[in-house]
mmCIF file of C-alpha atoms in Angstrom:
data_model
loop_
_atom_site.group_PDB
_atom_site.id
_atom_site.type_symbol
_atom_site.label_atom_id
_atom_site.label_comp_id
_atom_site.label_asym_id
_atom_site.label_seq_id
_atom_site.Cartn_x
_atom_site.Cartn_y
_atom_site.Cartn_z
ATOM 1 C CA UNK A 1 10.530 12.123 3.425
ATOM 2 C CA UNK A 2 11.171 9.771 6.176
ATOM 3 C CA UNK A 3 12.396 12.125 9.132
ATOM 4 C CA UNK A 4 13.835 8.902 10.142
ATOM 5 C CA UNK A 5 16.037 5.808 8.814
ATOM 6 C CA UNK A 6 14.139 2.503 8.879
ATOM 7 C CA UNK A 7 15.517 -0.303 9.963
ATOM 8 C CA UNK A 8 13.768 -2.746 8.343
ATOM 9 C CA UNK A 9 14.185 -5.342 10.848
ATOM 10 C CA UNK A 10 12.007 -8.642 10.900
ATOM 11 C CA UNK A 11 10.206 -8.333 8.776
ATOM 12 C CA UNK A 12 7.562 -9.819 6.260
ATOM 13 C CA UNK A 13 5.967 -8.567 2.504
ATOM 14 C CA UNK A 14 3.243 -7.621 4.447
ATOM 15 C CA UNK A 15 5.500 -5.556 7.072
ATOM 16 C CA UNK A 16 7.786 -4.141 4.258
ATOM 17 C CA UNK A 17 4.750 -2.902 2.544
ATOM 18 C CA UNK A 18 3.378 -0.469 5.441
ATOM 19 C CA UNK A 19 6.968 0.605 6.726
ATOM 20 C CA UNK A 20 6.402 2.142 2.746
ATOM 21 C CA UNK A 21 2.790 3.377 3.186
ATOM 22 C CA UNK A 22 2.353 3.522 6.855
ATOM 23 C CA UNK A 23 -0.440 6.629 7.306
ATOM 24 C CA UNK A 24 1.307 9.455 8.305
ATOM 25 C CA UNK A 25 -1.509 12.378 8.793
ATOM 26 C CA UNK A 26 -3.337 10.431 5.811
ATOM 27 C CA UNK A 27 -5.908 11.959 4.432
ATOM 28 C CA UNK A 28 -8.861 10.296 5.956
ATOM 29 C CA UNK A 29 -12.758 11.940 5.458
ATOM 30 C CA UNK A 30 -15.972 10.855 5.637
ATOM 31 C CA UNK A 31 -18.859 11.709 3.326
ATOM 32 C CA UNK A 32 -22.185 11.925 4.208
ATOM 33 C CA UNK A 33 -24.043 12.539 0.447
ATOM 34 C CA UNK A 34 -28.187 12.893 -0.764
ATOM 35 C CA UNK A 35 -28.156 11.265 -4.260
ATOM 36 C CA UNK A 36 -27.317 12.760 -6.583
ATOM 37 C CA UNK A 37 -23.775 13.294 -6.572
ATOM 38 C CA UNK A 38 -20.910 12.627 -8.353
ATOM 39 C CA UNK A 39 -16.656 12.577 -7.789
ATOM 40 C CA UNK A 40 -13.363 12.320 -9.852
ATOM 41 C CA UNK A 41 -10.749 10.817 -7.786
ATOM 42 C CA UNK A 42 -7.371 11.810 -9.809
ATOM 43 C CA UNK A 43 -6.003 12.489 -7.109
ATOM 44 C CA UNK A 44 -2.852 9.677 -7.719
ATOM 45 C CA UNK A 45 -2.818 8.411 -4.320
ATOM 46 C CA UNK A 46 -0.981 5.119 -4.506
ATOM 47 C CA UNK A 47 -3.210 3.618 -2.434
ATOM 48 C CA UNK A 48 -7.326 4.134 -0.800
ATOM 49 C CA UNK A 49 -8.900 2.867 1.296
ATOM 50 C CA UNK A 50 -12.968 3.618 0.340
ATOM 51 C CA UNK A 51 -15.111 1.849 3.239
ATOM 52 C CA UNK A 52 -18.992 1.477 2.729
ATOM 53 C CA UNK A 53 -20.641 2.724 6.016
ATOM 54 C CA UNK A 54 -23.993 3.374 4.241
ATOM 55 C CA UNK A 55 -26.268 3.202 1.531
ATOM 56 C CA UNK A 56 -25.231 3.063 -2.759
ATOM 57 C CA UNK A 57 -22.148 3.391 -4.929
ATOM 58 C CA UNK A 58 -20.434 2.877 -7.676
ATOM 59 C CA UNK A 59 -17.002 3.006 -8.489
ATOM 60 C CA UNK A 60 -16.378 3.077 -12.087
ATOM 61 C CA UNK A 61 -12.527 2.837 -13.618
ATOM 62 C CA UNK A 62 -10.947 5.478 -16.053
ATOM 63 C CA UNK A 63 -10.110 1.308 -18.420
ATOM 64 C CA UNK A 64 -14.027 0.235 -18.006
ATOM 65 C CA UNK A 65 -14.032 -1.585 -14.846
ATOM 66 C CA UNK A 66 -17.279 -1.071 -12.249
ATOM 67 C CA UNK A 67 -17.330 -1.582 -9.024
ATOM 68 C CA UNK A 68 -20.794 -1.318 -7.259
ATOM 69 C CA UNK A 69 -20.554 -1.214 -3.234
ATOM 70 C CA UNK A 70 -22.805 -1.275 -0.697
ATOM 71 C CA UNK A 71 -22.765 -1.142 3.673
ATOM 72 C CA UNK A 72 -19.821 -2.470 4.859
ATOM 73 C CA UNK A 73 -17.989 -3.699 1.754
ATOM 74 C CA UNK A 74 -14.603 -1.812 1.757
ATOM 75 C CA UNK A 75 -13.004 -0.695 -1.739
ATOM 76 C CA UNK A 76 -9.004 -0.448 -2.275
ATOM 77 C CA UNK A 77 -7.949 1.966 -5.446
ATOM 78 C CA UNK A 78 -4.212 1.291 -6.321
ATOM 79 C CA UNK A 79 -3.682 4.583 -7.640
ATOM 80 C CA UNK A 80 -2.787 3.821 -10.860
ATOM 81 C CA UNK A 81 -5.997 5.209 -12.812
ATOM 82 C CA UNK A 82 -8.652 7.777 -12.113
ATOM 83 C CA UNK A 83 -11.810 6.532 -11.502
ATOM 84 C CA UNK A 84 -15.664 8.042 -10.728
ATOM 85 C CA UNK A 85 -17.582 7.400 -7.028
ATOM 86 C CA UNK A 86 -21.021 8.080 -7.436
ATOM 87 C CA UNK A 87 -23.992 7.219 -6.453
ATOM 88 C CA UNK A 88 -24.945 5.896 -9.625
ATOM 89 C CA UNK A 89 -22.938 4.752 -13.134
ATOM 90 C CA UNK A 90 -24.045 7.768 -15.059
ATOM 91 C CA UNK A 91 -24.239 10.943 -12.572
ATOM 92 C CA UNK A 92 -22.128 13.010 -13.999
ATOM 93 C CA UNK A 93 -19.356 14.186 -11.988
ATOM 94 C CA UNK A 94 -20.122 17.319 -10.015
ATOM 95 C CA UNK A 95 -16.728 17.284 -8.276
ATOM 96 C CA UNK A 96 -12.360 17.175 -8.775
ATOM 97 C CA UNK A 97 -10.789 15.717 -6.164
ATOM 98 C CA UNK A 98 -7.511 16.686 -7.514
ATOM 99 C CA UNK A 99 -3.344 15.673 -6.153
ATOM 100 C CA UNK A 100 -3.442 17.279 -2.577
ATOM 101 C CA UNK A 101 -6.840 16.176 -2.009
ATOM 102 C CA UNK A 102 -7.649 19.435 -3.608
ATOM 103 C CA UNK A 103 -11.590 19.450 -4.234
ATOM 104 C CA UNK A 104 -13.216 21.585 -6.444
ATOM 105 C CA UNK A 105 -15.846 21.872 -9.223
ATOM 106 C CA UNK A 106 -15.636 20.991 -12.252
ATOM 107 C CA UNK A 107 -14.555 24.638 -13.215
ATOM 108 C CA UNK A 108 -11.871 24.145 -10.793
ATOM 109 C CA UNK A 109 -13.607 26.201 -7.447
ATOM 110 C CA UNK A 110 -12.447 24.935 -4.223
ATOM 111 C CA UNK A 111 -14.736 23.029 -2.220
ATOM 112 C CA UNK A 112 -13.053 22.091 0.692
ATOM 113 C CA UNK A 113 -14.181 24.021 2.814
ATOM 114 C CA UNK A 114 -18.272 25.263 1.571
ATOM 115 C CA UNK A 115 -18.800 21.300 1.926
ATOM 116 C CA UNK A 116 -17.859 21.062 5.080
ATOM 117 C CA UNK A 117 -20.436 19.694 7.435
ATOM 118 C CA UNK A 118 -19.350 18.344 10.666
ATOM 119 C CA UNK A 119 -15.606 16.850 11.965
ATOM 120 C CA UNK A 120 -14.030 15.482 9.716
ATOM 121 C CA UNK A 121 -17.111 15.175 7.363
ATOM 122 C CA UNK A 122 -17.769 16.442 3.573
ATOM 123 C CA UNK A 123 -21.245 16.078 1.839
ATOM 124 C CA UNK A 124 -24.119 18.144 0.512
ATOM 125 C CA UNK A 125 -25.876 16.330 3.370
ATOM 126 C CA UNK A 126 -25.377 16.551 6.922
ATOM 127 C CA UNK A 127 -26.962 13.488 7.318
ATOM 128 C CA UNK A 128 -26.862 12.245 4.043
ATOM 129 C CA UNK A 129 -28.632 8.353 2.124
ATOM 130 C CA UNK A 130 -25.039 7.473 1.406
ATOM 131 C CA UNK A 131 -21.886 7.695 3.889
ATOM 132 C CA UNK A 132 -18.478 6.260 3.707
ATOM 133 C CA UNK A 133 -14.804 6.836 4.965
ATOM 134 C CA UNK A 134 -12.276 7.236 2.473
ATOM 135 C CA UNK A 135 -8.646 7.012 3.149
ATOM 136 C CA UNK A 136 -5.875 8.038 0.679
ATOM 137 C CA UNK A 137 -1.995 7.007 1.970
ATOM 138 C CA UNK A 138 0.953 9.612 0.543
ATOM 139 C CA UNK A 139 3.758 7.129 1.082
ATOM 140 C CA UNK A 140 5.104 5.233 -2.147
ATOM 141 C CA UNK A 141 8.306 3.442 -1.554
ATOM 142 C CA UNK A 142 9.870 0.348 -3.836
ATOM 143 C CA UNK A 143 9.258 -2.132 -1.140
ATOM 144 C CA UNK A 144 5.554 -1.715 -1.055
ATOM 145 C CA UNK A 145 5.294 -2.073 -4.272
ATOM 146 C CA UNK A 146 6.746 -5.493 -4.720
ATOM 147 C CA UNK A 147 3.234 -6.274 -2.865
ATOM 148 C CA UNK A 148 1.083 -3.648 -4.378
ATOM 149 C CA UNK A 149 1.767 -4.299 -7.787
ATOM 150 C CA UNK A 150 0.290 -7.449 -7.441
ATOM 151 C CA UNK A 151 -2.962 -5.971 -7.023
ATOM 152 C CA UNK A 152 -5.511 -5.800 -9.520
ATOM 153 C CA UNK A 153 -6.318 -1.762 -10.229
ATOM 154 C CA UNK A 154 -9.100 -1.807 -7.540
ATOM 155 C CA UNK A 155 -11.193 -4.790 -5.762
ATOM 156 C CA UNK A 156 -13.505 -4.855 -3.301
ATOM 157 C CA UNK A 157 -13.628 -6.960 -0.022
ATOM 158 C CA UNK A 158 -17.584 -7.344 0.266
ATOM 159 C CA UNK A 159 -19.475 -7.279 3.804
ATOM 160 C CA UNK A 160 -20.833 -10.902 4.360
ATOM 161 C CA UNK A 161 -16.873 -12.298 2.811
ATOM 162 C CA UNK A 162 -14.927 -11.385 5.918
ATOM 163 C CA UNK A 163 -15.154 -10.542 9.841
ATOM 164 C CA UNK A 164 -13.987 -7.521 10.933
ATOM 165 C CA UNK A 165 -14.842 -4.731 13.437
ATOM 166 C CA UNK A 166 -12.671 -2.373 11.623
ATOM 167 C CA UNK A 167 -14.688 -0.215 9.366
ATOM 168 C CA UNK A 168 -17.474 1.093 11.854
ATOM 169 C CA UNK A 169 -14.559 1.606 14.707
ATOM 170 C CA UNK A 170 -12.712 3.256 11.786
ATOM 171 C CA UNK A 171 -16.082 5.649 11.090
ATOM 172 C CA UNK A 172 -16.874 6.367 14.063
ATOM 173 C CA UNK A 173 -13.564 7.318 15.303
ATOM 174 C CA UNK A 174 -13.449 9.913 12.139
ATOM 175 C CA UNK A 175 -15.531 12.385 13.956
ATOM 176 C CA UNK A 176 -13.422 12.848 17.010
ATOM 177 C CA UNK A 177 -11.211 15.270 17.503
ATOM 178 C CA UNK A 178 -9.314 15.244 19.711
ATOM 179 C CA UNK A 179 -5.305 14.981 21.342
ATOM 180 C CA UNK A 180 -3.821 11.676 19.882
ATOM 181 C CA UNK A 181 -6.733 11.280 17.156
ATOM 182 C CA UNK A 182 -5.011 11.932 14.168
ATOM 183 C CA UNK A 183 -2.566 8.645 15.167
ATOM 184 C CA UNK A 184 -4.620 6.728 16.262
ATOM 185 C CA UNK A 185 -6.924 6.930 13.318
ATOM 186 C CA UNK A 186 -3.475 6.846 11.336
ATOM 187 C CA UNK A 187 -2.763 3.263 12.942
ATOM 188 C CA UNK A 188 -6.762 2.095 12.792
ATOM 189 C CA UNK A 189 -6.135 2.729 8.958
ATOM 190 C CA UNK A 190 -3.080 0.392 9.047
ATOM 191 C CA UNK A 191 -4.999 -2.000 10.669
ATOM 192 C CA UNK A 192 -7.400 -2.352 8.878
ATOM 193 C CA UNK A 193 -5.361 -2.051 5.726
ATOM 194 C CA UNK A 194 -3.630 -5.011 6.672
ATOM 195 C CA UNK A 195 -6.720 -6.885 7.348
ATOM 196 C CA UNK A 196 -7.676 -6.138 3.243
ATOM 197 C CA UNK A 197 -4.822 -6.970 1.856
ATOM 198 C CA UNK A 198 -4.610 -10.981 4.218
ATOM 199 C CA UNK A 199 -7.774 -11.763 2.939
ATOM 200 C CA UNK A 200 -7.460 -10.061 -0.224
ATOM 201 C CA UNK A 201 -4.344 -12.300 -1.282
ATOM 202 C CA UNK A 202 -4.729 -15.863 1.109
ATOM 203 C CA UNK A 203 -7.936 -16.170 -0.608
ATOM 204 C CA UNK A 204 -6.701 -14.833 -4.223
ATOM 205 C CA UNK A 205 -4.705 -17.019 -6.913
ATOM 206 C CA UNK A 206 -3.652 -14.279 -8.438
ATOM 207 C CA UNK A 207 -1.559 -13.563 -5.412
ATOM 208 C CA UNK A 208 2.719 -13.581 -5.757
ATOM 209 C CA UNK A 209 4.241 -16.483 -5.759
ATOM 210 C CA UNK A 210 6.644 -15.186 -3.024
ATOM 211 C CA UNK A 211 3.372 -14.522 -0.478
ATOM 212 C CA UNK A 212 1.857 -18.165 -0.848
ATOM 213 C CA UNK A 213 5.341 -18.647 -0.962
ATOM 214 C CA UNK A 214 5.898 -17.942 3.187
ATOM 215 C CA UNK A 215 3.506 -20.615 4.061
ATOM 216 C CA UNK A 216 5.558 -22.746 3.077
ATOM 217 C CA UNK A 217 7.549 -25.121 5.272
ATOM 218 C CA UNK A 218 11.403 -24.571 4.343
ATOM 219 C CA UNK A 219 10.247 -21.381 1.909
ATOM 220 C CA UNK A 220 8.997 -20.108 3.743
ATOM 221 C CA UNK A 221 11.888 -19.957 6.591
ATOM 222 C CA UNK A 222 14.130 -19.000 4.559
ATOM 223 C CA UNK A 223 12.165 -15.789 3.583
ATOM 224 C CA UNK A 224 12.091 -15.057 6.612
ATOM 225 C CA UNK A 225 15.958 -15.098 6.977
ATOM 226 C CA UNK A 226 15.965 -12.815 4.196
ATOM 227 C CA UNK A 227 13.543 -10.422 4.921
ATOM 228 C CA UNK A 228 14.985 -10.229 9.086
ATOM 229 C CA UNK A 229 18.983 -9.881 7.888
ATOM 230 C CA UNK A 230 20.311 -8.652 4.213
ATOM 231 C CA UNK A 231 23.300 -7.782 5.185
ATOM 232 C CA UNK A 232 23.858 -10.724 5.629
ATOM 233 C CA UNK A 233 26.195 -12.835 3.176
ATOM 234 C CA UNK A 234 23.602 -15.432 2.278
ATOM 235 C CA UNK A 235 24.602 -18.060 -0.237
ATOM 236 C CA UNK A 236 22.512 -20.599 -1.347
ATOM 237 C CA UNK A 237 24.143 -23.314 0.349
ATOM 238 C CA UNK A 238 24.043 -21.495 3.459
ATOM 239 C CA UNK A 239 20.234 -20.976 3.761
ATOM 240 C CA UNK A 240 19.885 -24.399 2.795
ATOM 241 C CA UNK A 241 21.717 -25.045 6.022
ATOM 242 C CA UNK A 242 20.084 -22.919 7.741
ATOM 243 C CA UNK A 243 15.838 -24.363 6.793
ATOM 244 C CA UNK A 244 17.641 -27.794 6.777
ATOM 245 C CA UNK A 245 17.575 -28.856 3.781
ATOM 246 C CA UNK A 246 20.072 -30.099 0.964
ATOM 247 C CA UNK A 247 21.896 -27.486 -1.093
ATOM 248 C CA UNK A 248 19.994 -29.039 -4.651
ATOM 249 C CA UNK A 249 16.526 -29.802 -2.898
ATOM 250 C CA UNK A 250 16.337 -26.072 -0.993
ATOM 251 C CA UNK A 251 16.930 -23.977 -4.578
ATOM 252 C CA UNK A 252 14.798 -26.276 -6.890
ATOM 253 C CA UNK A 253 11.668 -25.946 -4.473
ATOM 254 C CA UNK A 254 12.779 -22.608 -3.778
ATOM 255 C CA UNK A 255 12.357 -21.384 -7.841
ATOM 256 C CA UNK A 256 9.431 -23.697 -7.782
ATOM 257 C CA UNK A 257 7.730 -21.785 -5.011
ATOM 258 C CA UNK A 258 8.851 -18.223 -5.629
ATOM 259 C CA UNK A 259 8.997 -18.307 -9.472
ATOM 260 C CA UNK A 260 12.871 -17.178 -9.492
ATOM 261 C CA UNK A 261 16.032 -18.241 -7.670
ATOM 262 C CA UNK A 262 16.733 -17.138 -3.942
ATOM 263 C CA UNK A 263 19.722 -15.180 -4.846
ATOM 264 C CA UNK A 264 17.744 -13.373 -7.445
ATOM 265 C CA UNK A 265 14.945 -12.768 -5.172
ATOM 266 C CA UNK A 266 17.551 -12.141 -2.139
ATOM 267 C CA UNK A 267 18.885 -9.177 -4.809
ATOM 268 C CA UNK A 268 15.562 -7.256 -5.699
ATOM 269 C CA UNK A 269 14.713 -7.953 -2.075
ATOM 270 C CA UNK A 270 18.141 -6.105 -1.162
ATOM 271 C CA UNK A 271 17.878 -2.929 -4.183
ATOM 272 C CA UNK A 272 14.216 -2.959 -3.274
ATOM 273 C CA UNK A 273 15.120 -1.554 0.515
ATOM 274 C CA UNK A 274 18.330 0.245 -0.399
ATOM 275 C CA UNK A 275 15.955 1.994 -2.555
ATOM 276 C CA UNK A 276 14.050 3.647 0.293
ATOM 277 C CA UNK A 277 16.555 3.289 2.409
ATOM 278 C CA UNK A 278 18.150 6.157 -0.005
ATOM 279 C CA UNK A 279 15.340 8.230 0.872
ATOM 280 C CA UNK A 280 15.875 8.585 5.016
ATOM 281 C CA UNK A 281 17.529 12.024 5.748
ATOM 282 C CA UNK A 282 20.285 11.455 6.343
ATOM 283 C CA UNK A 283 21.453 8.169 4.365
ATOM 284 C CA UNK A 284 24.859 7.628 2.654
ATOM 285 C CA UNK A 285 25.287 5.531 -0.065
ATOM 286 C CA UNK A 286 28.309 3.691 2.416
ATOM 287 C CA UNK A 287 25.792 3.327 5.473
ATOM 288 C CA UNK A 288 22.757 1.758 2.708
ATOM 289 C CA UNK A 289 25.672 -0.608 1.095
ATOM 290 C CA UNK A 290 26.315 -2.199 4.055
ATOM 291 C CA UNK A 291 22.576 -2.388 5.742
ATOM 292 C CA UNK A 292 21.523 -4.488 2.504
ATOM 293 C CA UNK A 293 24.608 -6.768 2.384
ATOM 294 C CA UNK A 294 26.889 -4.770 -0.733
ATOM 295 C CA UNK A 295 29.836 -4.189 0.429
ATOM 296 C CA UNK A 296 31.006 -0.945 -0.996
ATOM 297 C CA UNK A 297 29.436 1.398 -2.207
ATOM 298 C CA UNK A 298 30.294 1.293 -5.621
ATOM 299 C CA UNK A 299 28.859 -2.302 -5.917
ATOM 300 C CA UNK A 300 25.498 -0.835 -4.287
ATOM 301 C CA UNK A 301 25.373 1.437 -7.091
ATOM 302 C CA UNK A 302 26.876 -0.898 -9.778
ATOM 303 C CA UNK A 303 23.560 -3.287 -8.513
ATOM 304 C CA UNK A 304 21.012 -0.402 -8.424
ATOM 305 C CA UNK A 305 21.740 1.174 -11.669
ATOM 306 C CA UNK A 306 21.244 -2.685 -13.135
ATOM 307 C CA UNK A 307 17.782 -2.513 -11.458
ATOM 308 C CA UNK A 308 16.535 0.758 -11.682
ATOM 309 C CA UNK A 309 18.412 2.540 -14.778
ATOM 310 C CA UNK A 310 19.113 5.627 -12.728
ATOM 311 C CA UNK A 311 22.298 6.144 -9.873
ATOM 312 C CA UNK A 312 21.167 5.954 -6.028
ATOM 313 C CA UNK A 313 22.024 9.689 -6.611
ATOM 314 C CA UNK A 314 19.936 10.823 -9.143
ATOM 315 C CA UNK A 315 17.024 8.119 -7.278
ATOM 316 C CA UNK A 316 17.447 10.240 -3.680
ATOM 317 C CA UNK A 317 17.053 13.106 -5.977
ATOM 318 C CA UNK A 318 13.992 12.598 -7.310
ATOM 319 C CA UNK A 319 12.489 11.726 -3.992
ATOM 320 C CA UNK A 320 13.524 15.292 -3.500
ATOM 321 C CA UNK A 321 11.771 17.410 -5.939
ATOM 322 C CA UNK A 322 8.628 14.834 -6.680
#
């Protein structure tokens, strides 16, 4: 649970993603392994980055997807199914990673300290042939899910498909310790995630329609107005006027670009923000309602229950017990 309410001001789709899953003491570990090695990942983290820095590996999902990794490749696993991370697809798992990043043998014996080979470094060899940095985000949010649900279960960016210094920088810094190092690593991880997702979505036809719509000269500014000020009493007419377009032309263009009418999109955005704000300390239904553009707590509660199937209070209680 967050310690203070987020403002969500000046936010776009990618900024909203990171506000929801932003690294705060994220799990980050360097792996150093000599083959054969294999681990079953069932930690249920909503988002995991695997940065291969040396050697090779494979990810095999429970649904049968297989992804080979080489030096410099970055994989993103969305946490909707468990998977195998190994030197080869046929290597039987020796380690299981559970929720809370608890590492055990197949029989449940704890391995967290037995396989430590350095600062934030874990494996069966101090100078293993296969090396990777694994970073797991723990945060969950409705804002982030709007973007994450558009991702495949797992994706891989190849080292020759993009240019970034962040993988090598993260790998080097992960092995260091000192004042502020954890916070520094969190920010590096956030930057790497942003870089990966911008690269992926800008080239991928399966990206959400509204992702590409942000580049549209009419729809893009309208989306930013909604993101920046969800409490404003937006209508199709005043959005159209703000971006210099007729009401009819704006409504048509928005629906074509985004896949739904402007007010339907705005409602979904407001309720996603509300879902996250309700899980912050000190937030009341009344304060959240004002922040996201609902005149009364009752109006927010009614809209929220229609969208999420539970009342705001039940949603908030689920966060405190989850």
